[in-house]
Coordinates of C-alpha atoms in Angstrom, one line a residue:
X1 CA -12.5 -9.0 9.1
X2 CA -10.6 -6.6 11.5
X3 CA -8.1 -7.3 14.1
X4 CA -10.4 -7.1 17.1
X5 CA -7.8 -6.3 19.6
X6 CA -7.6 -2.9 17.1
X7 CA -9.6 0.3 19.2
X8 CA -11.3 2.0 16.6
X9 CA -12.3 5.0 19.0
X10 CA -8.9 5.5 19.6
X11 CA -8.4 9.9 18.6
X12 CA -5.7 8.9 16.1
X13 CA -8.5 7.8 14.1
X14 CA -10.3 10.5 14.6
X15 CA -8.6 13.6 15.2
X16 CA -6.1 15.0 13.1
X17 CA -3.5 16.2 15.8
X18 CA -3.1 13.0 17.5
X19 CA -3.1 11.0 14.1
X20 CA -0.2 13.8 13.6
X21 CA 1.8 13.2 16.8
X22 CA 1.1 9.5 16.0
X23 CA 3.3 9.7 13.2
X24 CA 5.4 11.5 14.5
X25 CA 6.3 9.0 17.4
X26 CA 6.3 6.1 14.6
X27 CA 8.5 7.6 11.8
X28 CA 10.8 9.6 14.0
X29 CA 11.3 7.5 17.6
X30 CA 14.1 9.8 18.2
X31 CA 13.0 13.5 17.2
X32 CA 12.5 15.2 14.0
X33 CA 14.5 14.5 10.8
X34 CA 14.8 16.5 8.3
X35 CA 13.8 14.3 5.0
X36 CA 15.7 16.8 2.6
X37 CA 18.8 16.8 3.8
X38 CA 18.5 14.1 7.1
X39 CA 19.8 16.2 9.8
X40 CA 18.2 16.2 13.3
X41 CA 19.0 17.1 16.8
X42 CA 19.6 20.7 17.5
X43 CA 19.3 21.9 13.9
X44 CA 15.9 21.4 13.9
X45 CA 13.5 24.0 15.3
X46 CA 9.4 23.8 15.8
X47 CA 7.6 26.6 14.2
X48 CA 5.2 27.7 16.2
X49 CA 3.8 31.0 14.9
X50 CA 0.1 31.7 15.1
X51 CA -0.1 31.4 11.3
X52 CA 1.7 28.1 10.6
X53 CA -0.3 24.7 10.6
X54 CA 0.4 22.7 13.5
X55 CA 3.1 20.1 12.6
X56 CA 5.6 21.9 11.1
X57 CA 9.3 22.2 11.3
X58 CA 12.7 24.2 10.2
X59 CA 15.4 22.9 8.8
X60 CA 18.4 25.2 10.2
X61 CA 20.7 23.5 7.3
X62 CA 18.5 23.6 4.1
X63 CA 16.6 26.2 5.6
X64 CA 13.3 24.1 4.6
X65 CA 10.4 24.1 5.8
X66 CA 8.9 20.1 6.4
X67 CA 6.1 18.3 8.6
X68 CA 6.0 14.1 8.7
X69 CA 4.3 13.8 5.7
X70 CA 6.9 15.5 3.4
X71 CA 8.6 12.5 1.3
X72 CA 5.6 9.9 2.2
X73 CA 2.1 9.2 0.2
X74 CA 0.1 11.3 2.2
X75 CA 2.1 14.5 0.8
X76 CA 0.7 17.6 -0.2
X77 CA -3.2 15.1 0.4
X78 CA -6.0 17.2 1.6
X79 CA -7.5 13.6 3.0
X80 CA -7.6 14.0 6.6
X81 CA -4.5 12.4 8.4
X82 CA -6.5 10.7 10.7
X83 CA -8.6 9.2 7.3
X84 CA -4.8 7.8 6.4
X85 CA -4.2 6.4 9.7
X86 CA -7.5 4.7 10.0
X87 CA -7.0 3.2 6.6
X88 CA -3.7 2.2 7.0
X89 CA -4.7 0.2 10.0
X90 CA -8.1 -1.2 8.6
X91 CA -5.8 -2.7 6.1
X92 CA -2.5 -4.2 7.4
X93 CA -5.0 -5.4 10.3
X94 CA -7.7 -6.9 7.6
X95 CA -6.4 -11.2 7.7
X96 CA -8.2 -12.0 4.2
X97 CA -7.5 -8.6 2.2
X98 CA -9.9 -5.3 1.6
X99 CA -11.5 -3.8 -1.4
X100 CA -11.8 0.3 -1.8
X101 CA -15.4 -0.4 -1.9
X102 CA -15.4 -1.7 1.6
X103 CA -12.8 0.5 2.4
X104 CA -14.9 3.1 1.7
X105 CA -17.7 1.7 4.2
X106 CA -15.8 1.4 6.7
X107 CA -13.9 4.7 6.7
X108 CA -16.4 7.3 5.8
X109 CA -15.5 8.6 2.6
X110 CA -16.4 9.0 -0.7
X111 CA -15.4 5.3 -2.8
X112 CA -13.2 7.9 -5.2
X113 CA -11.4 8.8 -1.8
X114 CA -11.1 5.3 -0.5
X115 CA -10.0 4.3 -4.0
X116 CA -7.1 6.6 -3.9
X117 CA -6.0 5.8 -0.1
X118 CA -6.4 2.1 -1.4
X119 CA -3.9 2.2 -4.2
X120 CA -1.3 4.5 -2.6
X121 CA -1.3 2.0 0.8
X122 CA -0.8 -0.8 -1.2
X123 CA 2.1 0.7 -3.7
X124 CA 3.6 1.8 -0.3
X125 CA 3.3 -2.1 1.3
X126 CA 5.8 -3.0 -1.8
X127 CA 9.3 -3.1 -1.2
X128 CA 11.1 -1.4 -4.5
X129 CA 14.4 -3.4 -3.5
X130 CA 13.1 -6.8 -3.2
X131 CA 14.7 -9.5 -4.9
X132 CA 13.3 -12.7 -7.3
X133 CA 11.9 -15.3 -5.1
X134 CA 12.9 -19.2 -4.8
X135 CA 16.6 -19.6 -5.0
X136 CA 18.8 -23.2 -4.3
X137 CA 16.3 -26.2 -4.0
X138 CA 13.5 -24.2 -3.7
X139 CA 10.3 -24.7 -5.5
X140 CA 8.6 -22.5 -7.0
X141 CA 5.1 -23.2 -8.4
X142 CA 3.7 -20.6 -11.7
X143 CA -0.6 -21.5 -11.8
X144 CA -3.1 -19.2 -13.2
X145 CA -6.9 -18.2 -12.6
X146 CA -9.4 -16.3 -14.5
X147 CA -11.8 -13.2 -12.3
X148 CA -15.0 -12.3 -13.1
X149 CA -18.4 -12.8 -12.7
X150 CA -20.6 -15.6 -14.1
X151 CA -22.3 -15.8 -17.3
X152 CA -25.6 -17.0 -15.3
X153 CA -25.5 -13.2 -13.5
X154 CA -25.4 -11.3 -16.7
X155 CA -28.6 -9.7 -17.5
X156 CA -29.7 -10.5 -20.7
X157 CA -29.1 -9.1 -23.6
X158 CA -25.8 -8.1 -22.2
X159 CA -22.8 -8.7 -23.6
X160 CA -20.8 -11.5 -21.1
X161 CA -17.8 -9.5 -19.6
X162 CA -14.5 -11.2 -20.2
X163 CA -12.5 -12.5 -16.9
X164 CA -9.3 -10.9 -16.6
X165 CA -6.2 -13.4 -16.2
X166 CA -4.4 -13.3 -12.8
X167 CA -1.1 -15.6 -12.8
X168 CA 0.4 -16.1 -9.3
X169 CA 4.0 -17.7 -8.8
X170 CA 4.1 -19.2 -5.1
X171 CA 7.3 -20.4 -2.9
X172 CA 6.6 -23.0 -1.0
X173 CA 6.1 -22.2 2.2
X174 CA 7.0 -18.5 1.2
X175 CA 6.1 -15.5 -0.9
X176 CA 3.1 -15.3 -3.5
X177 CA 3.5 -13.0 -5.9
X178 CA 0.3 -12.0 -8.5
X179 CA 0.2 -10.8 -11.7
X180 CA -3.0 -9.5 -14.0
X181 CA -1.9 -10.5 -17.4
X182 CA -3.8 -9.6 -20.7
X183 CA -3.2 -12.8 -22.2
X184 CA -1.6 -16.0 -20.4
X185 CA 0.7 -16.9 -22.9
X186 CA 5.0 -16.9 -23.3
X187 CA 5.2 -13.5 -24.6
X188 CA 3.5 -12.4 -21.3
X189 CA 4.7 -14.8 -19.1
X190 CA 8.8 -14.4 -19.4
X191 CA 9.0 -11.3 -18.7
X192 CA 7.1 -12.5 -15.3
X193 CA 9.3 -15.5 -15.0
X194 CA 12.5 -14.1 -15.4
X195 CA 12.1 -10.8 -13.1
X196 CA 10.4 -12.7 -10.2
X197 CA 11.2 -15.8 -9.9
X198 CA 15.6 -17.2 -9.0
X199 CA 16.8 -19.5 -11.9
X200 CA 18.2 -21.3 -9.4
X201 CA 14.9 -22.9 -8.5
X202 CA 12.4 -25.7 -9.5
X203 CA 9.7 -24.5 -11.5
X204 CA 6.8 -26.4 -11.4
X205 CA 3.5 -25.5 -13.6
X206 CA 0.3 -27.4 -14.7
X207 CA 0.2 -28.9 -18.3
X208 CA -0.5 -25.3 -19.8

């Protein structure tokens, strides 16, 4: 489900010049910045030739070349922009999470394309720098689940597919954090543990 307040005929998800200038206005609220080097102001200059690609900019201090995708995910892509802006939207705005299979409904593309946007959205949505969760007298609470489908589904003579392991540490009244796991054991657990959760909280788990 999609935010409905979202306008979906909006150009930015359309048209690759305003999903351009749409960027523009989010990452750089106060004028072009270089991402090399991270000067802006005057010592930036708009190329404007009739051969260059719309978007681009000079560097007057590294001398290089840049447009708003240099240093983000959509990089060197020959995906549309607007395809990443719609995608991007269709996402963060989606309240109970999206597959790359609808994804790739939605948006028009082929699933191998929607796959790809999928994966490089969501690596962008994590935050590298974030820290364990819990902490003092907080409780944090390790469970796990097994995906897949049902036995009953299989056709016969198939083989029965073998759920893969998810285990999901939750903060009360906080952060969830999910993990696929090959095996749900303490050799694969620990490392879990001890990276994501504070040692300074209370751990709470079922009898396994």
């Amino acid at each position: 489900m999609t935010n409905p307040k979202v306008d979906l005929t909006n150009a930015i998800y359309h048209d690759d010049d305003a999903a351009r200038e749409h960027l523009e206005t989010l990452l750089w609220p106060d004028g072009p910045v270089c991402p090399r080097c991270g000067v802006f102001g005057d010592r930036i200059t708009k190329l404007m030739g009739k051969s260059t690609r719309p978007g681009v900019y000079k560097c007057k201090d590294c001398r290089k070349p840049f447009s708003v995708t240099v240093g983000t995910a959509m990089e060197r892509s020959k995906i549309p922009l607007c395809k990443w802006v719609m995608a991007a939207q269709l996402m963060a705005s989606s309240k109970k999470g999206m597959s790359a299979l609808q994804l790739h409904r939605m948006i028009g593309t082929t699933y191998e394309t929607a796959w790809f946007l999928f994966h490089r959205l969501r690596e962008c949505a994590t935050n590298p720098k974030r820290g364990p969760i819990g902490g003092d007298n907080k409780v944090v609470e390790a469970d796990e689940t097994y995906i897949g489908g049902k036995a009953k589904n299989v056709h016969r003579g198939k083989p029965i597919p073998k759920k893969a392991a998810v285990v999901s540490l939750i903060e009360r009244g906080g952060e969830v954090r999910s993990f696929h796991v090959t095996n749900v054991n303490s050799k694969t657990l620990r490392p879990i543990l001890v990276k994501n959760a504070s040692r300074k909280s209370y751990l709470m788990t079922d009898d396994s």
